[in-house]
mmCIF file of C-alpha atoms and ligand atoms in Angstrom:
data_model
loop_
_atom_site.group_PDB
_atom_site.id
_atom_site.type_symbol
_atom_site.label_atom_id
_atom_site.label_comp_id
_atom_site.label_asym_id
_atom_site.label_seq_id
_atom_site.Cartn_x
_atom_site.Cartn_y
_atom_site.Cartn_z
ATOM 1 C CA MET A 135 117.076 109.520 104.781
ATOM 2 C CA THR A 136 114.114 108.347 106.481
ATOM 3 C CA LEU A 137 111.062 106.931 105.224
ATOM 4 C CA GLU A 138 107.778 107.423 106.621
ATOM 5 C CA GLY A 139 106.273 104.911 108.831
ATOM 6 C CA ASN A 140 106.892 101.085 109.543
ATOM 7 C CA GLY A 141 106.261 99.834 105.840
ATOM 8 C CA SER A 142 102.954 101.753 106.196
ATOM 9 C CA GLY A 143 101.153 102.416 102.810
ATOM 10 C CA LEU A 144 101.239 98.871 101.809
ATOM 11 C CA GLN A 145 98.164 96.690 102.793
ATOM 12 C CA HIS A 146 99.557 93.508 102.426
ATOM 13 C CA ARG A 147 101.934 91.710 104.625
ATOM 14 C CA HIS A 148 102.882 89.147 101.523
ATOM 15 C CA LEU A 149 103.918 90.048 97.678
ATOM 16 C CA LEU A 150 102.224 86.833 95.914
ATOM 17 C CA GLY A 151 101.246 89.176 93.022
ATOM 18 C CA LEU A 152 99.976 92.173 91.617
ATOM 19 C CA GLU A 153 96.378 91.510 90.763
ATOM 20 C CA THR A 154 95.557 92.959 94.154
ATOM 21 C CA TRP A 155 97.597 95.634 94.685
ATOM 22 C CA SER A 156 96.359 99.351 94.237
ATOM 23 C CA ALA A 157 98.115 102.152 92.316
ATOM 24 C CA ASP A 158 99.170 103.827 95.689
ATOM 25 C CA GLU A 159 100.701 100.531 97.111
ATOM 26 C CA ILE A 160 102.589 100.083 93.812
ATOM 27 C CA LYS A 161 103.785 104.034 94.168
ATOM 28 C CA THR A 162 104.954 103.293 97.764
ATOM 29 C CA VAL A 163 107.308 101.082 96.195
ATOM 30 C CA HIS A 164 108.747 103.061 93.777
ATOM 31 C CA ALA A 165 109.239 106.098 95.968
ATOM 32 C CA ALA A 166 111.008 103.744 98.436
ATOM 33 C CA ALA A 167 113.118 102.138 95.615
ATOM 34 C CA ARG A 168 114.177 106.032 94.365
ATOM 35 C CA GLN A 169 115.642 106.614 97.584
ATOM 36 C CA PHE A 170 117.371 103.105 97.479
ATOM 37 C CA ARG A 171 118.228 103.602 93.675
ATOM 38 C CA GLU A 172 120.155 106.899 95.310
ATOM 39 C CA VAL A 173 122.214 104.552 97.896
ATOM 40 C CA LEU A 174 123.004 102.243 95.296
ATOM 41 C CA ASP A 175 124.631 105.500 93.860
ATOM 42 C CA ARG A 176 126.788 106.140 96.862
ATOM 43 C CA PRO A 177 130.144 105.030 97.458
ATOM 44 C CA ILE A 178 129.228 102.753 100.171
ATOM 45 C CA ARG A 179 126.325 101.313 98.728
ATOM 46 C CA GLN A 180 124.935 99.656 102.195
ATOM 47 C CA VAL A 181 122.285 100.837 105.093
ATOM 48 C CA PRO A 182 121.691 99.233 108.374
ATOM 49 C CA SER A 183 117.813 98.563 107.638
ATOM 50 C CA LEU A 184 117.327 95.340 107.313
ATOM 51 C CA ARG A 185 120.025 94.113 110.286
ATOM 52 C CA GLY A 186 119.334 91.548 112.209
ATOM 53 C CA VAL A 187 116.565 90.058 109.670
ATOM 54 C CA THR A 188 116.986 86.798 108.003
ATOM 55 C CA VAL A 189 116.112 86.012 104.267
ATOM 56 C CA VAL A 190 116.366 82.988 102.807
ATOM 57 C CA ASN A 191 116.079 82.819 98.774
ATOM 58 C CA LEU A 192 114.469 79.595 97.774
ATOM 59 C CA PHE A 193 115.083 79.301 94.098
ATOM 60 C CA PHE A 194 113.257 76.038 92.763
ATOM 61 C CA GLU A 195 113.907 77.311 88.755
ATOM 62 C CA ALA A 196 116.745 78.975 86.943
ATOM 63 C CA SER A 197 117.162 82.498 87.707
ATOM 64 C CA THR A 198 120.428 85.135 86.673
ATOM 65 C CA ARG A 199 118.390 88.546 87.164
ATOM 66 C CA THR A 200 116.230 88.045 90.190
ATOM 67 C CA ARG A 201 118.267 85.869 92.417
ATOM 68 C CA VAL A 202 121.715 87.899 91.967
ATOM 69 C CA SER A 203 119.286 91.080 92.597
ATOM 70 C CA PHE A 204 117.225 90.112 95.633
ATOM 71 C CA GLU A 205 120.919 88.655 96.879
ATOM 72 C CA LEU A 206 122.160 92.166 96.482
ATOM 73 C CA ALA A 207 119.269 93.887 97.690
ATOM 74 C CA GLU A 208 119.216 91.926 100.888
ATOM 75 C CA LYS A 209 123.343 92.692 101.420
ATOM 76 C CA ARG A 210 122.912 96.505 100.780
ATOM 77 C CA LEU A 211 120.143 96.201 103.273
ATOM 78 C CA SER A 212 122.809 94.199 105.853
ATOM 79 C CA ALA A 213 120.093 91.564 106.698
ATOM 80 C CA ASP A 214 121.559 88.096 106.961
ATOM 81 C CA THR A 215 120.667 85.740 103.707
ATOM 82 C CA VAL A 216 120.840 82.055 103.009
ATOM 83 C CA ASN A 217 120.857 81.185 99.565
ATOM 84 C CA PHE A 218 118.900 77.573 98.544
ATOM 85 C CA ALA A 219 118.737 76.296 94.959
ATOM 86 C CA ALA A 220 116.926 72.922 94.699
ATOM 87 C CA SER A 221 119.779 71.298 92.645
ATOM 88 C CA GLY A 222 121.959 69.222 95.169
ATOM 89 C CA SER A 223 119.456 70.122 98.054
ATOM 90 C CA SER A 224 117.113 67.390 99.964
ATOM 91 C CA VAL A 225 114.341 68.514 96.946
ATOM 92 C CA SER A 226 116.378 65.876 94.928
ATOM 93 C CA LYS A 227 115.483 63.262 97.776
ATOM 94 C CA GLY A 228 111.633 63.864 97.442
ATOM 95 C CA GLU A 229 111.183 66.388 100.141
ATOM 96 C CA THR A 230 108.025 68.314 99.506
ATOM 97 C CA LEU A 231 108.116 72.323 99.262
ATOM 98 C CA LYS A 232 106.246 72.445 102.642
ATOM 99 C CA ASP A 233 108.788 70.428 104.748
ATOM 100 C CA THR A 234 111.773 72.112 102.897
ATOM 101 C CA ALA A 235 110.027 75.438 104.159
ATOM 102 C CA GLN A 236 108.905 74.301 107.552
ATOM 103 C CA ASN A 237 112.576 72.792 108.009
ATOM 104 C CA ILE A 238 114.114 75.973 107.048
ATOM 105 C CA GLU A 239 112.034 78.069 108.919
ATOM 106 C CA ALA A 240 112.725 76.194 112.161
ATOM 107 C CA MET A 241 116.105 77.478 111.784
ATOM 108 C CA LYS A 242 114.286 81.395 112.386
ATOM 109 C CA ILE A 243 114.111 83.277 109.056
ATOM 110 C CA ASP A 244 111.812 86.245 108.779
ATOM 111 C CA MET A 245 111.543 86.393 105.080
ATOM 112 C CA VAL A 246 111.305 83.950 102.162
ATOM 113 C CA VAL A 247 111.959 84.867 98.669
ATOM 114 C CA VAL A 248 110.556 81.779 96.379
ATOM 115 C CA ARG A 249 110.954 81.122 92.559
ATOM 116 C CA HIS A 250 108.822 78.125 91.388
ATOM 117 C CA ARG A 251 107.551 76.358 88.367
ATOM 118 C CA SER A 252 104.152 75.447 90.028
ATOM 119 C CA PRO A 253 101.871 78.735 89.861
ATOM 120 C CA GLY A 254 100.221 79.138 93.709
ATOM 121 C CA ALA A 255 103.581 78.217 95.398
ATOM 122 C CA PRO A 256 104.483 81.219 96.935
ATOM 123 C CA GLN A 257 100.682 81.239 98.294
ATOM 124 C CA PHE A 258 100.935 77.803 99.436
ATOM 125 C CA LEU A 259 103.825 78.728 101.310
ATOM 126 C CA THR A 260 102.170 81.223 103.127
ATOM 127 C CA ARG A 261 99.852 78.599 105.329
ATOM 128 C CA CYS A 262 102.863 76.543 105.951
ATOM 129 C CA VAL A 263 105.500 79.150 107.518
ATOM 130 C CA ASP A 264 104.937 82.504 109.573
ATOM 131 C CA ALA A 265 107.689 84.274 107.383
ATOM 132 C CA THR A 266 106.511 87.096 104.765
ATOM 133 C CA VAL A 267 106.616 85.464 101.556
ATOM 134 C CA ILE A 268 107.970 87.286 98.143
ATOM 135 C CA ASN A 269 107.300 85.833 95.172
ATOM 136 C CA ALA A 270 110.289 85.921 92.490
ATOM 137 C CA GLY A 271 108.291 84.361 89.647
ATOM 138 C CA ASP A 272 105.565 81.221 89.752
ATOM 139 C CA GLY A 273 105.280 79.528 86.918
ATOM 140 C CA ALA A 274 103.298 81.411 84.118
ATOM 141 C CA HIS A 275 101.139 83.083 86.988
ATOM 142 C CA GLU A 276 103.337 86.288 88.190
ATOM 143 C CA HIS A 277 106.169 87.991 88.711
ATOM 144 C CA PRO A 278 105.566 91.215 90.771
ATOM 145 C CA THR A 279 108.806 92.646 91.220
ATOM 146 C CA GLN A 280 109.682 92.378 87.590
ATOM 147 C CA ALA A 281 106.211 94.708 86.904
ATOM 148 C CA LEU A 282 107.111 96.862 90.164
ATOM 149 C CA LEU A 283 110.906 97.498 88.469
ATOM 150 C CA ASP A 284 109.614 97.431 84.848
ATOM 151 C CA THR A 285 107.103 100.278 86.039
ATOM 152 C CA LEU A 286 109.566 102.177 87.807
ATOM 153 C CA THR A 287 111.659 102.123 84.834
ATOM 154 C CA ILE A 288 108.928 103.586 82.711
ATOM 155 C CA THR A 289 108.441 106.573 85.163
ATOM 156 C CA GLU A 290 112.198 107.645 84.786
ATOM 157 C CA TYR A 291 110.759 108.606 80.981
ATOM 158 C CA HIS A 292 107.472 109.545 81.747
ATOM 159 C CA PRO A 293 106.735 109.975 85.531
ATOM 160 C CA ASP A 294 103.016 109.654 85.157
ATOM 161 C CA LEU A 295 101.697 106.624 83.276
ATOM 162 C CA THR A 296 98.096 107.814 82.924
ATOM 163 C CA GLY A 297 97.011 107.366 79.354
ATOM 164 C CA LEU A 298 100.943 105.848 78.208
ATOM 165 C CA ARG A 299 100.226 103.871 75.408
ATOM 166 C CA VAL A 300 102.593 100.457 76.363
ATOM 167 C CA SER A 301 102.705 97.760 73.727
ATOM 168 C CA ILE A 302 103.532 93.968 75.680
ATOM 169 C CA LEU A 303 104.692 91.968 72.768
ATOM 170 C CA GLY A 304 105.228 87.958 72.102
ATOM 171 C CA ASP A 305 104.746 84.790 74.388
ATOM 172 C CA ILE A 306 101.575 86.044 76.388
ATOM 173 C CA MET A 307 100.182 82.996 77.504
ATOM 174 C CA PHE A 308 103.117 81.551 79.272
ATOM 175 C CA SER A 309 104.131 84.908 80.973
ATOM 176 C CA ARG A 310 104.582 85.537 84.456
ATOM 177 C CA VAL A 311 105.766 88.910 83.375
ATOM 178 C CA ALA A 312 102.959 89.804 81.066
ATOM 179 C CA ARG A 313 100.576 88.828 83.579
ATOM 180 C CA SER A 314 102.369 91.569 86.778
ATOM 181 C CA ASN A 315 102.653 94.302 84.241
ATOM 182 C CA ILE A 316 99.097 94.325 82.747
ATOM 183 C CA TYR A 317 98.137 94.360 86.643
ATOM 184 C CA ALA A 318 100.458 97.044 87.535
ATOM 185 C CA LEU A 319 100.121 99.199 84.368
ATOM 186 C CA ALA A 320 96.286 98.896 84.671
ATOM 187 C CA ALA A 321 96.484 99.995 88.017
ATOM 188 C CA LEU A 322 98.673 102.927 87.425
ATOM 189 C CA GLY A 323 96.475 104.207 84.357
ATOM 190 C CA ALA A 324 98.274 102.948 81.045
ATOM 191 C CA GLU A 325 96.395 101.743 77.654
ATOM 192 C CA ILE A 326 97.689 98.414 77.045
ATOM 193 C CA THR A 327 97.923 96.577 73.617
ATOM 194 C CA LEU A 328 99.005 92.977 73.129
ATOM 195 C CA CYS A 329 100.530 91.432 70.654
ATOM 196 C CA GLY A 330 101.450 88.044 69.398
ATOM 197 C CA PRO A 331 100.667 85.202 67.663
ATOM 198 C CA ARG A 332 97.233 83.942 67.935
ATOM 199 C CA THR A 333 98.279 80.917 69.602
ATOM 200 C CA LEU A 334 100.495 82.851 72.072
ATOM 201 C CA ILE A 335 97.202 84.847 73.195
ATOM 202 C CA PRO A 336 94.974 83.113 75.698
ATOM 203 C CA PRO A 337 91.387 83.300 75.035
ATOM 204 C CA GLY A 338 89.666 85.688 77.688
ATOM 205 C CA ILE A 339 93.001 87.391 78.778
ATOM 206 C CA ASN A 340 91.235 90.840 77.607
ATOM 207 C CA GLU A 341 89.270 90.541 80.749
ATOM 208 C CA MET A 342 91.887 90.248 83.288
ATOM 209 C CA VAL A 343 91.555 94.172 84.319
ATOM 210 C CA PRO A 344 88.822 96.521 84.186
ATOM 211 C CA GLY A 345 88.066 98.785 80.639
ATOM 212 C CA GLY A 346 90.027 95.504 78.927
ATOM 213 C CA LEU A 347 92.974 95.485 76.587
ATOM 214 C CA ARG A 348 93.905 96.292 73.192
ATOM 215 C CA ILE A 349 94.640 92.885 71.411
ATOM 216 C CA THR A 350 96.269 92.911 67.726
ATOM 217 C CA HIS A 351 98.160 89.809 65.547
ATOM 218 C CA ARG A 352 100.006 92.253 63.719
ATOM 219 C CA LEU A 353 103.365 94.460 65.270
ATOM 220 C CA ASP A 354 103.103 97.374 63.352
ATOM 221 C CA GLU A 355 99.170 98.344 64.713
ATOM 222 C CA ALA A 356 100.632 97.599 68.038
ATOM 223 C CA LEU A 357 103.444 99.860 67.506
ATOM 224 C CA GLU A 358 101.616 102.772 66.252
ATOM 225 C CA GLY A 359 101.492 105.557 68.717
ATOM 226 C CA CYS A 360 103.200 103.074 71.545
ATOM 227 C CA ASP A 361 105.256 105.030 74.330
ATOM 228 C CA VAL A 362 106.761 101.906 75.420
ATOM 229 C CA ALA A 363 107.140 98.366 73.767
ATOM 230 C CA MET A 364 107.665 95.175 76.325
ATOM 231 C CA ALA A 365 109.007 92.560 74.406
ATOM 232 C CA LEU A 366 108.850 89.374 76.060
ATOM 233 C CA ARG A 367 110.577 86.218 76.017
ATOM 234 C CA ILE A 368 109.874 83.393 73.998
ATOM 235 C CA GLN A 369 109.661 80.718 76.559
ATOM 236 C CA LEU A 370 110.071 77.447 74.835
ATOM 237 C CA GLU A 371 110.861 75.434 77.681
ATOM 238 C CA ARG A 372 107.180 75.853 79.055
ATOM 239 C CA GLN A 373 105.339 75.815 75.433
ATOM 240 C CA GLY A 374 105.826 72.044 75.143
ATOM 241 C CA ARG A 375 104.628 71.984 71.406
ATOM 242 C CA GLN A 376 105.253 73.966 68.512
ATOM 243 C CA LEU A 377 103.046 76.999 68.662
ATOM 244 C CA PHE A 378 104.583 79.081 65.827
ATOM 245 C CA PRO A 379 106.532 77.779 62.603
ATOM 246 C CA SER A 380 110.038 78.823 63.598
ATOM 247 C CA VAL A 381 112.014 81.143 65.249
ATOM 248 C CA ARG A 382 113.096 82.953 61.838
ATOM 249 C CA GLU A 383 109.271 83.375 61.464
ATOM 250 C CA TYR A 384 108.580 84.723 64.784
ATOM 251 C CA HIS A 385 111.444 87.203 64.334
ATOM 252 C CA ASN A 386 109.709 88.264 60.913
ATOM 253 C CA GLN A 387 106.836 88.790 62.371
ATOM 254 C CA PHE A 388 106.609 90.200 65.741
ATOM 255 C CA GLY A 389 110.685 91.076 66.353
ATOM 256 C CA ILE A 390 111.517 94.364 66.710
ATOM 257 C CA THR A 391 113.959 95.750 64.749
ATOM 258 C CA ARG A 392 116.378 99.102 63.735
ATOM 259 C CA ALA A 393 113.506 99.995 61.494
ATOM 260 C CA HIS A 394 111.269 99.832 63.688
ATOM 261 C CA LEU A 395 113.226 102.248 66.093
ATOM 262 C CA ASP A 396 113.457 104.473 63.063
ATOM 263 C CA GLN A 397 109.854 104.588 62.488
ATOM 264 C CA HIS A 398 109.227 105.416 66.023
ATOM 265 C CA PRO A 399 111.786 108.107 67.073
ATOM 266 C CA ASP A 400 110.072 108.210 70.578
ATOM 267 C CA MET A 401 109.418 104.893 71.427
ATOM 268 C CA LEU A 402 111.427 103.094 74.535
ATOM 269 C CA VAL A 403 112.201 99.511 74.067
ATOM 270 C CA MET A 404 111.975 96.819 77.054
ATOM 271 C CA HIS A 405 112.918 93.560 77.859
ATOM 272 C CA PRO A 406 112.923 91.591 81.260
ATOM 273 C CA GLY A 407 115.279 89.235 79.599
ATOM 274 C CA PRO A 408 116.571 86.952 79.575
ATOM 275 C CA VAL A 409 116.988 88.154 75.508
ATOM 276 C CA ASN A 410 116.847 85.908 72.823
ATOM 277 C CA ARG A 411 119.296 87.985 70.534
ATOM 278 C CA GLY A 412 117.590 88.141 67.051
ATOM 279 C CA VAL A 413 114.409 86.500 68.025
ATOM 280 C CA GLU A 414 112.304 89.198 70.384
ATOM 281 C CA LEU A 415 114.569 91.799 69.189
ATOM 282 C CA ALA A 416 117.071 92.283 66.463
ATOM 283 C CA SER A 417 120.617 92.207 68.279
ATOM 284 C CA ASP A 418 121.197 96.031 67.405
ATOM 285 C CA VAL A 419 117.983 96.815 69.403
ATOM 286 C CA VAL A 420 119.585 95.387 72.459
ATOM 287 C CA ASP A 421 122.516 97.396 72.396
ATOM 288 C CA HIS A 422 120.277 100.595 71.217
ATOM 289 C CA GLU A 423 120.398 103.549 73.582
ATOM 290 C CA ARG A 424 116.383 103.346 73.698
ATOM 291 C CA ALA A 425 116.667 99.764 75.050
ATOM 292 C CA VAL A 426 116.520 100.128 78.540
ATOM 293 C CA ILE A 427 117.258 96.972 79.585
ATOM 294 C CA LEU A 428 119.958 97.325 81.656
ATOM 295 C CA SER A 429 118.164 99.992 83.654
ATOM 296 C CA GLN A 430 115.632 97.473 84.221
ATOM 297 C CA VAL A 431 118.230 95.483 86.087
ATOM 298 C CA THR A 432 119.835 98.424 87.781
ATOM 299 C CA ASN A 433 116.316 99.279 89.222
ATOM 300 C CA GLY A 434 115.604 95.812 89.963
ATOM 301 C CA VAL A 435 117.941 95.960 93.147
ATOM 302 C CA ALA A 436 116.648 99.019 93.996
ATOM 303 C CA VAL A 437 112.621 97.771 93.843
ATOM 304 C CA ARG A 438 113.662 94.690 95.435
ATOM 305 C CA MET A 439 115.403 96.668 98.198
ATOM 306 C CA ALA A 440 112.313 98.712 98.736
ATOM 307 C CA VAL A 441 109.777 95.497 98.807
ATOM 308 C CA LEU A 442 112.183 93.768 101.313
ATOM 309 C CA TYR A 443 112.132 97.101 103.170
ATOM 310 C CA LEU A 444 108.668 97.976 103.427
ATOM 311 C CA LEU A 445 107.354 94.061 103.651
ATOM 312 C CA SER A 446 109.677 93.679 106.598
ATOM 313 C CA GLY A 447 107.762 96.555 109.007
ATOM 314 C CA ARG A 448 111.223 98.241 109.649
ATOM 315 C CA SER A 449 111.752 101.732 109.843
ATOM 316 C CA LEU A 450 114.444 103.315 107.819
ATOM 317 C CA THR A 451 117.669 105.544 108.914
ATOM 318 C CA ALA A 452 120.715 105.468 106.593
HETATM 319 N N1 CP B 151 113.664 88.725 84.606
HETATM 320 C C1 CP B 151 113.973 87.488 85.008
HETATM 321 O O1 CP B 151 112.924 86.891 85.648
HETATM 322 O O2 CP B 151 115.331 86.785 84.761
HETATM 323 P P1 CP B 151 115.889 85.644 85.387
HETATM 324 O O3 CP B 151 115.284 84.905 85.046
HETATM 325 O O4 CP B 151 117.313 85.371 84.924
HETATM 326 O O5 CP B 151 115.400 85.821 86.954
#
């Protein structure tokens, strides 16, 4: 298997967010990810593409999917990896992000994957280190690899996203997943509807992308004619105050149930995880064949392999 070029097709040296990424760049990542997806289905799921490249995973915030997925992607590419978690590190002694990153870079690393509670932390790192920086989620700002894997998953059912109707549901205000998906879906030509309680949809969000977004506070309106319903996790840890009456009330108004699946027989359901069962999605919806949540997770490894490979500038032979 050979990929063209040395990572060409990307105009960016880092992946900080998708706001400035073109449709062509997103499709370049998808194309590479599809090839890596085939590698993941082989008996030996490893290629030598990043042999000799050292990647450090800096996780200052909790993660299951993203962290395991990046670690697996790096191992599948034969990179050398180091995992850093803030707990148990010198961050607890007061060391700053800049000092932490510069000290780790002094040990000779090539790429940094960073998750941090502060929006802009990955951008800040690009000014502190020479390594390539990949954003694995920064506060409520962006989670670009999640949107790349979400849009890749959609293409398995709808190869062309032009005019595809995607509804993003729930906690838009605090969701980095929503922001990255809005940029990616808009770049790929999808028609985006946002739906949630008034308190969880920030004013002015419809100006995020040229052409704007449709906004509704009624789930039935959001699901009418919808091809893909993307439910978001209610992020109680970021909200800081009560923004809706109760979790039960939220589920009654904005949760997707089996009845919604029956009413919309062609609609796919997505969720970035972790899912609050019985809140964003009824438990039997999570396990339904039209909920593609675990495909999203599998595609996450392939997308992260693609991003690491393309940003490394290496050419691939497998
Ligand atoms: N989707 C996602 O970012 O999940 P984690 O927080 O478990 O990484």
